[in-house]
Structures are given as structure tokens and as C-alpha cells.
């Protein structure tokens, strides 16, 4: 069994910052690509940022220069530092990770989501 647990969401004013965290736990053999997605009301889920096991990163155009993804491999944790937040960043943010378990099953796992609201 593998779990992804997110934290760090909340309400912030435009221009503010938030830091999201997502920790993976359970029967993990190897954790490779990790990422953050978001889904706003009435819209499809979209990739925000991703990071490989080696640290290579990829960002949606809408967040480049404002968001930074990072990871701590020793803690099986991925972070998303969000600066200069805009109302259009309001969404539920989901953590995603590609994991091989101790029984060598592989697949993508999702967290439960954390709400980020940017409003004055």
C-alpha cells in the first residue's frame, strides 16, 4: 500500500506565497517522476510542474518564473513553492508520483488534493 499526503494549501491574497508538500509512504521500492497537477472548477486537470528522479524539472507556461518544484529523495517528498500567486491559480492541487512497490508493481499514485484559493 502506498499513500501520498499533501499539505500546505489555504487562502492567500494575490501576490502572496504558499508552499505545498507531498509525502509518499508505504511499501515503496523506487519513486521516480513526481509532479503537481491542479483542477479548477469546470476545468480539466492540468500539469503544473514535474520533476524526475534526477532533478530535471518541467513547468506549465502559466507558472514559469513563479513556481518552483523540488524534492527530497531521502524523505520521499516533493514540494511546490508558489510565489506571486494570482486568482487564476485558484484550484485543487494534486500530487502525483510514479512508484514501484516492494512487490514490484508499478503505477501512478495520486494524493487526495489540497485547496489553494487566491483572493483578496
Short mmCIF file of N, CA, C and O in Angstrom, two decimals:
data_model
loop_
_atom_site.label_atom_id
_atom_site.label_comp_id
_atom_site.label_asym_id
_atom_site.label_seq_id
_atom_site.Cartn_x
_atom_site.Cartn_y
_atom_site.Cartn_z
N UNK A 1 0.84 -1.18 0.00
CA UNK A 1 0.00 0.00 0.00
C UNK A 1 0.89 1.25 0.00
O UNK A 1 1.88 1.30 0.71
N UNK A 2 0.51 2.18 -0.83
CA UNK A 2 1.24 3.44 -0.93
C UNK A 2 0.26 4.59 -0.72
O UNK A 2 -0.87 4.55 -1.19
N UNK A 3 0.72 5.59 0.00
CA UNK A 3 -0.10 6.78 0.23
C UNK A 3 0.69 8.03 -0.12
O UNK A 3 1.90 8.12 0.15
N UNK A 4 -0.02 9.00 -0.71
CA UNK A 4 0.53 10.34 -0.93
C UNK A 4 -0.32 11.31 -0.12
O UNK A 4 -1.54 11.33 -0.29
N UNK A 5 0.31 12.09 0.72
CA UNK A 5 -0.42 13.02 1.57
C UNK A 5 0.10 14.43 1.34
O UNK A 5 1.30 14.70 1.55
N UNK A 6 -0.81 15.31 0.90
CA UNK A 6 -0.44 16.69 0.63
C UNK A 6 -0.75 17.58 1.83
O UNK A 6 -1.64 17.28 2.62
N UNK A 7 -0.06 18.69 1.90
CA UNK A 7 -0.35 19.71 2.90
C UNK A 7 0.13 21.06 2.39
O UNK A 7 0.90 21.12 1.42
N UNK A 8 -0.34 22.12 3.03
CA UNK A 8 0.16 23.45 2.71
C UNK A 8 -0.79 24.35 1.95
O UNK A 8 -0.48 25.52 1.71
N UNK A 9 -1.95 23.84 1.56
CA UNK A 9 -2.90 24.69 0.86
C UNK A 9 -3.54 25.71 1.79
O UNK A 9 -3.32 25.69 3.00
N UNK A 10 -4.34 26.60 1.21
CA UNK A 10 -5.01 27.59 2.03
C UNK A 10 -5.46 28.78 1.22
O UNK A 10 -5.47 28.75 -0.01
N UNK A 11 -5.82 29.83 1.95
CA UNK A 11 -6.27 31.08 1.35
C UNK A 11 -5.15 32.10 1.42
O UNK A 11 -4.55 32.29 2.49
N UNK A 12 -4.87 32.74 0.30
CA UNK A 12 -3.80 33.73 0.25
C UNK A 12 -4.24 34.87 -0.66
O UNK A 12 -5.03 34.68 -1.59
N UNK A 13 -3.74 36.06 -0.38
CA UNK A 13 -4.06 37.23 -1.21
C UNK A 13 -3.24 37.21 -2.49
O UNK A 13 -2.15 36.62 -2.53
N UNK A 14 -3.74 37.84 -3.54
CA UNK A 14 -2.94 37.96 -4.77
C UNK A 14 -1.56 38.55 -4.47
O UNK A 14 -1.44 39.49 -3.69
N UNK A 15 -0.55 37.96 -5.10
CA UNK A 15 0.83 38.37 -4.85
C UNK A 15 1.51 37.62 -3.73
O UNK A 15 2.72 37.75 -3.54
N UNK A 16 0.73 36.85 -2.99
CA UNK A 16 1.28 36.11 -1.87
C UNK A 16 1.94 34.80 -2.29
O UNK A 16 2.06 34.50 -3.47
N UNK A 17 2.37 34.05 -1.27
CA UNK A 17 3.09 32.79 -1.50
C UNK A 17 2.51 31.67 -0.65
O UNK A 17 1.95 31.91 0.43
N UNK A 18 2.66 30.47 -1.16
CA UNK A 18 2.33 29.25 -0.43
C UNK A 18 3.34 28.18 -0.81
O UNK A 18 3.89 28.21 -1.92
N UNK A 19 3.54 27.25 0.11
CA UNK A 19 4.41 26.10 -0.18
C UNK A 19 3.63 24.83 0.08
O UNK A 19 3.18 24.58 1.21
N UNK A 20 3.48 24.03 -0.96
CA UNK A 20 2.81 22.74 -0.85
C UNK A 20 3.85 21.64 -0.63
O UNK A 20 4.95 21.70 -1.17
N UNK A 21 3.45 20.65 0.17
CA UNK A 21 4.30 19.49 0.40
C UNK A 21 3.50 18.23 0.12
O UNK A 21 2.28 18.20 0.33
N UNK A 22 4.18 17.19 -0.33
CA UNK A 22 3.54 15.90 -0.57
C UNK A 22 4.52 14.80 -0.20
O UNK A 22 5.58 14.69 -0.82
N UNK A 23 4.15 14.02 0.80
CA UNK A 23 4.98 12.93 1.23
C UNK A 23 4.42 11.58 0.83
O UNK A 23 3.21 11.34 0.97
N UNK A 24 5.28 10.72 0.32
CA UNK A 24 4.88 9.36 -0.05
C UNK A 24 5.32 8.39 1.03
O UNK A 24 6.44 8.50 1.55
N UNK A 25 4.44 7.46 1.37
CA UNK A 25 4.77 6.47 2.40
C UNK A 25 4.18 5.13 2.02
O UNK A 25 3.31 5.03 1.17
N UNK A 26 4.70 4.09 2.68
CA UNK A 26 4.19 2.76 2.42
C UNK A 26 5.26 1.86 1.84
O UNK A 26 6.46 2.08 2.02
N UNK A 27 4.83 0.89 1.07
CA UNK A 27 5.71 -0.14 0.54
C UNK A 27 6.37 0.33 -0.77
O UNK A 27 6.07 -0.14 -1.84
N UNK A 28 7.31 1.26 -0.61
CA UNK A 28 7.95 1.88 -1.77
C UNK A 28 9.31 1.28 -2.02
O UNK A 28 10.16 1.28 -1.14
N UNK A 29 9.51 0.78 -3.25
CA UNK A 29 10.83 0.31 -3.66
C UNK A 29 11.58 1.42 -4.38
O UNK A 29 12.74 1.67 -4.12
N UNK A 30 10.89 2.07 -5.31
CA UNK A 30 11.52 3.15 -6.06
C UNK A 30 10.47 4.19 -6.41
O UNK A 30 9.36 3.86 -6.82
N UNK A 31 10.83 5.45 -6.26
CA UNK A 31 9.95 6.56 -6.58
C UNK A 31 10.64 7.39 -7.65
O UNK A 31 11.73 7.90 -7.41
N UNK A 32 10.06 7.47 -8.82
CA UNK A 32 10.73 8.17 -9.91
C UNK A 32 10.11 9.55 -10.13
O UNK A 32 10.26 10.42 -9.31
N UNK A 33 9.39 9.74 -11.23
CA UNK A 33 8.84 11.06 -11.52
C UNK A 33 7.78 11.46 -10.51
O UNK A 33 6.95 10.65 -10.11
N UNK A 34 7.82 12.73 -10.11
CA UNK A 34 6.80 13.29 -9.22
C UNK A 34 6.31 14.60 -9.82
O UNK A 34 7.06 15.26 -10.58
N UNK A 35 5.10 14.96 -9.48
CA UNK A 35 4.58 16.19 -10.07
C UNK A 35 3.40 16.73 -9.31
O UNK A 35 2.86 16.10 -8.40
N UNK A 36 3.02 17.95 -9.71
CA UNK A 36 1.84 18.61 -9.17
C UNK A 36 0.89 18.93 -10.33
O UNK A 36 1.33 19.45 -11.37
N UNK A 37 -0.36 18.61 -10.13
CA UNK A 37 -1.42 18.95 -11.07
C UNK A 37 -2.42 19.82 -10.33
O UNK A 37 -2.43 19.87 -9.10
N UNK A 38 -3.27 20.50 -11.10
CA UNK A 38 -4.34 21.27 -10.47
C UNK A 38 -5.61 21.19 -11.31
O UNK A 38 -5.55 20.97 -12.52
N UNK A 39 -6.72 21.36 -10.61
CA UNK A 39 -8.02 21.34 -11.29
C UNK A 39 -8.88 22.44 -10.71
O UNK A 39 -9.20 22.42 -9.51
N UNK A 40 -9.24 23.37 -11.56
CA UNK A 40 -10.14 24.46 -11.17
C UNK A 40 -11.57 24.04 -11.50
O UNK A 40 -11.80 23.18 -12.35
N UNK A 41 -12.55 24.65 -10.84
CA UNK A 41 -13.95 24.30 -11.10
C UNK A 41 -14.30 24.44 -12.57
O UNK A 41 -14.01 25.46 -13.20
N UNK A 42 -14.91 23.38 -13.13
CA UNK A 42 -15.32 23.42 -14.52
C UNK A 42 -14.22 23.22 -15.53
O UNK A 42 -14.46 23.33 -16.74
N UNK A 43 -13.00 22.95 -15.06
CA UNK A 43 -11.87 22.77 -15.98
C UNK A 43 -11.25 21.40 -15.81
O UNK A 43 -11.44 20.73 -14.79
N UNK A 44 -10.48 21.00 -16.81
CA UNK A 44 -9.78 19.73 -16.73
C UNK A 44 -8.55 19.84 -15.85
O UNK A 44 -7.98 20.92 -15.69
N UNK A 45 -8.15 18.71 -15.29
CA UNK A 45 -6.92 18.68 -14.50
C UNK A 45 -5.74 18.95 -15.43
O UNK A 45 -5.67 18.40 -16.54
N UNK A 46 -4.80 19.79 -14.98
CA UNK A 46 -3.66 20.14 -15.81
C UNK A 46 -2.36 20.00 -15.03
O UNK A 46 -2.34 20.17 -13.80
N UNK A 47 -1.29 19.70 -15.76
CA UNK A 47 0.02 19.61 -15.14
C UNK A 47 0.52 21.00 -14.79
O UNK A 47 0.48 21.92 -15.61
N UNK A 48 1.00 21.15 -13.58
CA UNK A 48 1.60 22.40 -13.13
C UNK A 48 3.11 22.32 -13.22
O UNK A 48 3.76 23.20 -13.81
N UNK A 49 3.69 21.26 -12.65
CA UNK A 49 5.13 21.10 -12.66
C UNK A 49 5.46 19.65 -12.38
O UNK A 49 4.70 18.95 -11.70
N UNK A 50 6.60 19.20 -12.91
CA UNK A 50 7.05 17.84 -12.65
C UNK A 50 8.56 17.83 -12.44
O UNK A 50 9.26 18.76 -12.86
N UNK A 51 9.02 16.76 -11.79
CA UNK A 51 10.45 16.62 -11.52
C UNK A 51 10.81 15.15 -11.60
O UNK A 51 10.10 14.30 -11.06
N UNK A 52 11.91 14.85 -12.28
CA UNK A 52 12.35 13.47 -12.41
C UNK A 52 13.16 13.06 -11.17
O UNK A 52 13.52 13.90 -10.34
N UNK A 53 13.48 11.79 -11.11
CA UNK A 53 14.31 11.32 -10.01
C UNK A 53 15.68 11.98 -9.99
O UNK A 53 16.28 12.16 -8.93
N UNK A 54 16.15 12.38 -11.16
CA UNK A 54 17.44 13.05 -11.27
C UNK A 54 17.39 14.55 -11.06
O UNK A 54 18.43 15.21 -11.08
N UNK A 55 16.18 15.08 -10.92
CA UNK A 55 16.04 16.50 -10.62
C UNK A 55 15.70 17.39 -11.79
O UNK A 55 15.61 18.62 -11.64
N UNK A 56 15.48 16.83 -12.97
CA UNK A 56 15.07 17.64 -14.12
C UNK A 56 13.64 18.08 -13.93
O UNK A 56 12.79 17.29 -13.52
N UNK A 57 13.38 19.35 -14.25
CA UNK A 57 12.06 19.92 -13.99
C UNK A 57 11.36 20.37 -15.27
O UNK A 57 12.01 20.64 -16.29
N UNK A 58 10.05 20.45 -15.17
CA UNK A 58 9.22 20.91 -16.28
C UNK A 58 8.07 21.70 -15.69
O UNK A 58 7.51 21.30 -14.65
N UNK A 59 7.71 22.83 -16.32
CA UNK A 59 6.67 23.70 -15.79
C UNK A 59 5.65 24.06 -16.88
O UNK A 59 6.00 24.20 -18.05
N UNK A 60 4.43 24.25 -16.46
CA UNK A 60 3.42 24.84 -17.34
C UNK A 60 3.83 26.29 -17.61
O UNK A 60 4.39 26.97 -16.74
N UNK A 61 3.53 26.76 -18.82
CA UNK A 61 3.91 28.13 -19.18
C UNK A 61 3.32 29.15 -18.21
O UNK A 61 3.95 30.16 -17.91
N UNK A 62 2.13 28.88 -17.75
CA UNK A 62 1.43 29.84 -16.89
C UNK A 62 2.08 30.04 -15.52
O UNK A 62 1.78 31.02 -14.84
N UNK A 63 2.97 29.13 -15.12
CA UNK A 63 3.58 29.24 -13.80
C UNK A 63 5.08 29.45 -13.84
O UNK A 63 5.71 29.63 -12.80
N UNK A 64 5.66 29.43 -15.02
CA UNK A 64 7.11 29.59 -15.15
C UNK A 64 7.54 30.92 -14.54
O UNK A 64 6.92 31.96 -14.79
N UNK A 65 8.61 30.86 -13.76
CA UNK A 65 9.12 32.06 -13.12
C UNK A 65 8.45 32.39 -11.80
O UNK A 65 8.92 33.26 -11.06
N UNK A 66 7.35 31.72 -11.50
CA UNK A 66 6.63 31.99 -10.24
C UNK A 66 6.64 30.77 -9.31
O UNK A 66 6.68 30.92 -8.09
N UNK A 67 6.57 29.57 -9.88
CA UNK A 67 6.53 28.34 -9.09
C UNK A 67 7.85 27.60 -9.21
O UNK A 67 8.49 27.62 -10.27
N UNK A 68 8.22 26.91 -8.15
CA UNK A 68 9.42 26.08 -8.16
C UNK A 68 9.11 24.72 -7.54
O UNK A 68 8.61 24.66 -6.40
N UNK A 69 9.40 23.66 -8.28
CA UNK A 69 9.21 22.32 -7.76
C UNK A 69 10.56 21.78 -7.30
O UNK A 69 11.60 22.04 -7.92
N UNK A 70 10.55 21.05 -6.19
CA UNK A 70 11.78 20.44 -5.68
C UNK A 70 11.40 19.15 -4.97
O UNK A 70 10.21 18.89 -4.73
N UNK A 71 12.41 18.35 -4.65
CA UNK A 71 12.13 17.09 -3.96
C UNK A 71 13.25 16.76 -3.00
O UNK A 71 14.39 17.17 -3.18
N UNK A 72 12.89 15.98 -1.98
CA UNK A 72 13.84 15.43 -1.03
C UNK A 72 13.73 13.92 -1.14
O UNK A 72 12.78 13.33 -0.62
N UNK A 73 14.66 13.30 -1.83
CA UNK A 73 14.57 11.87 -2.08
C UNK A 73 14.67 11.05 -0.79
O UNK A 73 14.08 9.98 -0.68
N UNK A 74 15.41 11.54 0.17
CA UNK A 74 15.55 10.82 1.44
C UNK A 74 14.23 10.75 2.19
O UNK A 74 13.99 9.83 2.97
N UNK A 75 13.36 11.76 1.96
CA UNK A 75 12.08 11.81 2.65
C UNK A 75 10.91 11.42 1.74
O UNK A 75 9.75 11.49 2.16
N UNK A 76 11.20 11.04 0.49
CA UNK A 76 10.13 10.72 -0.48
C UNK A 76 9.10 11.85 -0.54
O UNK A 76 7.88 11.60 -0.53
N UNK A 77 9.59 13.06 -0.59
CA UNK A 77 8.71 14.23 -0.53
C UNK A 77 8.99 15.17 -1.69
O UNK A 77 10.15 15.37 -2.06
N UNK A 78 7.91 15.73 -2.23
CA UNK A 78 8.02 16.73 -3.28
C UNK A 78 7.36 18.01 -2.78
O UNK A 78 6.39 17.97 -2.02
N UNK A 79 7.92 19.14 -3.19
CA UNK A 79 7.43 20.44 -2.76
C UNK A 79 7.06 21.29 -3.97
O UNK A 79 7.59 21.10 -5.05
N UNK A 80 6.18 22.23 -3.74
CA UNK A 80 5.86 23.23 -4.76
C UNK A 80 5.83 24.59 -4.07
O UNK A 80 4.91 24.87 -3.30
N UNK A 81 6.84 25.40 -4.35
CA UNK A 81 6.87 26.76 -3.84
C UNK A 81 6.17 27.66 -4.84
O UNK A 81 6.57 27.72 -6.01
N UNK A 82 5.11 28.33 -4.39
CA UNK A 82 4.30 29.15 -5.28
C UNK A 82 4.40 30.61 -4.83
O UNK A 82 4.00 30.94 -3.71
N UNK A 83 4.97 31.42 -5.68
CA UNK A 83 5.12 32.86 -5.40
C UNK A 83 4.29 33.68 -6.39
O UNK A 83 3.86 33.16 -7.43
N UNK A 84 4.09 34.93 -6.06
CA UNK A 84 3.33 35.84 -6.93
C UNK A 84 2.02 35.22 -7.39
O UNK A 84 1.68 35.24 -8.58
N UNK A 85 1.30 34.68 -6.45
CA UNK A 85 0.07 33.96 -6.78
C UNK A 85 -0.99 34.89 -7.36
O UNK A 85 -1.09 36.07 -6.97
N UNK A 86 -1.75 34.35 -8.29
CA UNK A 86 -2.81 35.08 -8.98
C UNK A 86 -4.15 34.40 -8.73
O UNK A 86 -4.19 33.19 -8.47
N UNK A 87 -5.25 35.14 -8.87
CA UNK A 87 -6.56 34.50 -8.68
C UNK A 87 -6.76 33.28 -9.60
O UNK A 87 -7.41 32.32 -9.19
N UNK A 88 -6.18 33.32 -10.78
CA UNK A 88 -6.33 32.19 -11.70
C UNK A 88 -5.55 30.95 -11.28
O UNK A 88 -5.67 29.89 -11.90
N UNK A 89 -4.74 31.06 -10.23
CA UNK A 89 -4.07 29.88 -9.67
C UNK A 89 -4.99 29.11 -8.72
O UNK A 89 -4.63 28.03 -8.24
N UNK A 90 -6.15 29.66 -8.43
CA UNK A 90 -7.10 29.00 -7.54
C UNK A 90 -7.53 27.66 -8.12
O UNK A 90 -7.99 27.58 -9.26
N UNK A 91 -7.36 26.60 -7.34
CA UNK A 91 -7.68 25.24 -7.80
C UNK A 91 -7.41 24.27 -6.67
O UNK A 91 -6.83 24.64 -5.63
N UNK A 92 -7.82 23.04 -6.88
CA UNK A 92 -7.37 21.94 -6.02
C UNK A 92 -6.08 21.41 -6.63
O UNK A 92 -6.03 21.09 -7.83
N UNK A 93 -5.05 21.34 -5.82
CA UNK A 93 -3.74 20.88 -6.28
C UNK A 93 -3.53 19.43 -5.84
O UNK A 93 -3.72 19.09 -4.66
N UNK A 94 -3.12 18.60 -6.79
CA UNK A 94 -2.93 17.17 -6.55
C UNK A 94 -1.47 16.79 -6.77
O UNK A 94 -0.84 17.20 -7.76
N UNK A 95 -0.98 15.99 -5.87
CA UNK A 95 0.36 15.42 -6.01
C UNK A 95 0.26 14.11 -6.79
O UNK A 95 -0.71 13.36 -6.63
N UNK A 96 1.27 13.85 -7.61
CA UNK A 96 1.31 12.63 -8.40
C UNK A 96 2.71 12.06 -8.34
O UNK A 96 3.70 12.80 -8.35
N UNK A 97 2.81 10.73 -8.27
CA UNK A 97 4.13 10.10 -8.23
C UNK A 97 4.07 8.75 -8.93
O UNK A 97 3.08 8.02 -8.81
N UNK A 98 5.15 8.44 -9.66
CA UNK A 98 5.25 7.13 -10.29
C UNK A 98 6.12 6.26 -9.38
O UNK A 98 7.28 6.60 -9.11
N UNK A 99 5.53 5.16 -8.91
CA UNK A 99 6.15 4.38 -7.85
C UNK A 99 6.20 2.91 -8.21
O UNK A 99 5.25 2.36 -8.77
N UNK A 100 7.34 2.30 -7.88
CA UNK A 100 7.46 0.85 -7.91
C UNK A 100 7.41 0.39 -6.46
O UNK A 100 8.18 0.86 -5.61
N UNK A 101 6.50 -0.54 -6.17
CA UNK A 101 6.36 -1.02 -4.79
C UNK A 101 7.33 -2.15 -4.51
O UNK A 101 8.03 -2.64 -5.40
N UNK A 102 7.38 -2.57 -3.28
CA UNK A 102 8.25 -3.67 -2.86
C UNK A 102 7.87 -4.97 -3.54
O UNK A 102 8.69 -5.87 -3.68
N UNK A 103 6.62 -5.08 -3.98
CA UNK A 103 6.20 -6.27 -4.73
C UNK A 103 6.35 -6.04 -6.23
O UNK A 103 5.80 -6.80 -7.04
N UNK A 104 7.08 -4.96 -6.59
CA UNK A 104 7.44 -4.63 -7.96
C UNK A 104 6.23 -4.31 -8.84
O UNK A 104 6.29 -4.46 -10.06
N UNK A 105 5.16 -3.87 -8.23
CA UNK A 105 4.06 -3.30 -9.00
C UNK A 105 4.40 -1.85 -9.26
O UNK A 105 4.91 -1.14 -8.38
N UNK A 106 4.13 -1.40 -10.47
CA UNK A 106 4.43 -0.01 -10.81
C UNK A 106 3.17 0.70 -11.26
O UNK A 106 2.27 0.09 -11.84
N UNK A 107 3.15 1.99 -10.99
CA UNK A 107 1.99 2.76 -11.42
C UNK A 107 2.05 4.17 -10.88
O UNK A 107 2.92 4.53 -10.09
N UNK A 108 1.07 4.96 -11.32
CA UNK A 108 0.96 6.34 -10.87
C UNK A 108 0.00 6.42 -9.69
O UNK A 108 -1.07 5.82 -9.72
N UNK A 109 0.41 7.14 -8.68
CA UNK A 109 -0.40 7.32 -7.49
C UNK A 109 -0.74 8.80 -7.33
O UNK A 109 0.04 9.68 -7.73
N UNK A 110 -1.90 9.06 -6.71
CA UNK A 110 -2.38 10.42 -6.53
C UNK A 110 -2.64 10.71 -5.06
O UNK A 110 -3.07 9.82 -4.31
N UNK A 111 -2.42 11.95 -4.67
CA UNK A 111 -2.82 12.41 -3.36
C UNK A 111 -4.29 12.79 -3.36
O UNK A 111 -4.96 12.75 -4.40
N UNK A 112 -4.79 13.20 -2.20
CA UNK A 112 -6.20 13.49 -2.06
C UNK A 112 -6.54 14.91 -2.51
O UNK A 112 -7.72 15.23 -2.69
N UNK A 113 -5.55 15.73 -2.69
CA UNK A 113 -5.77 17.10 -3.14
C UNK A 113 -5.78 18.09 -2.00
O UNK A 113 -6.20 17.76 -0.88
N UNK A 114 -5.30 19.30 -2.28
CA UNK A 114 -5.33 20.37 -1.29
C UNK A 114 -5.78 21.65 -1.99
O UNK A 114 -5.33 21.97 -3.09
N UNK A 115 -6.70 22.36 -1.34
CA UNK A 115 -7.30 23.54 -1.96
C UNK A 115 -6.38 24.74 -1.82
O UNK A 115 -5.88 25.04 -0.72
N UNK A 116 -6.17 25.43 -2.93
CA UNK A 116 -5.46 26.71 -2.93
C UNK A 116 -6.42 27.77 -3.46
O UNK A 116 -6.95 27.63 -4.57
N UNK A 117 -6.66 28.79 -2.66
CA UNK A 117 -7.55 29.88 -3.06
C UNK A 117 -6.79 31.19 -2.99
O UNK A 117 -6.24 31.54 -1.94
N UNK A 118 -6.78 31.90 -4.11
CA UNK A 118 -6.10 33.20 -4.18
C UNK A 118 -7.17 34.27 -4.36
O UNK A 118 -7.81 34.36 -5.41
N UNK A 119 -7.36 35.05 -3.32
CA UNK A 119 -8.44 36.03 -3.34
C UNK A 119 -8.16 37.14 -2.34
O UNK A 119 -7.56 36.91 -1.29
N UNK A 120 -8.62 38.33 -2.68
CA UNK A 120 -8.49 39.44 -1.74
C UNK A 120 -9.76 39.60 -0.91
O UNK A 120 -9.84 40.47 -0.05
#
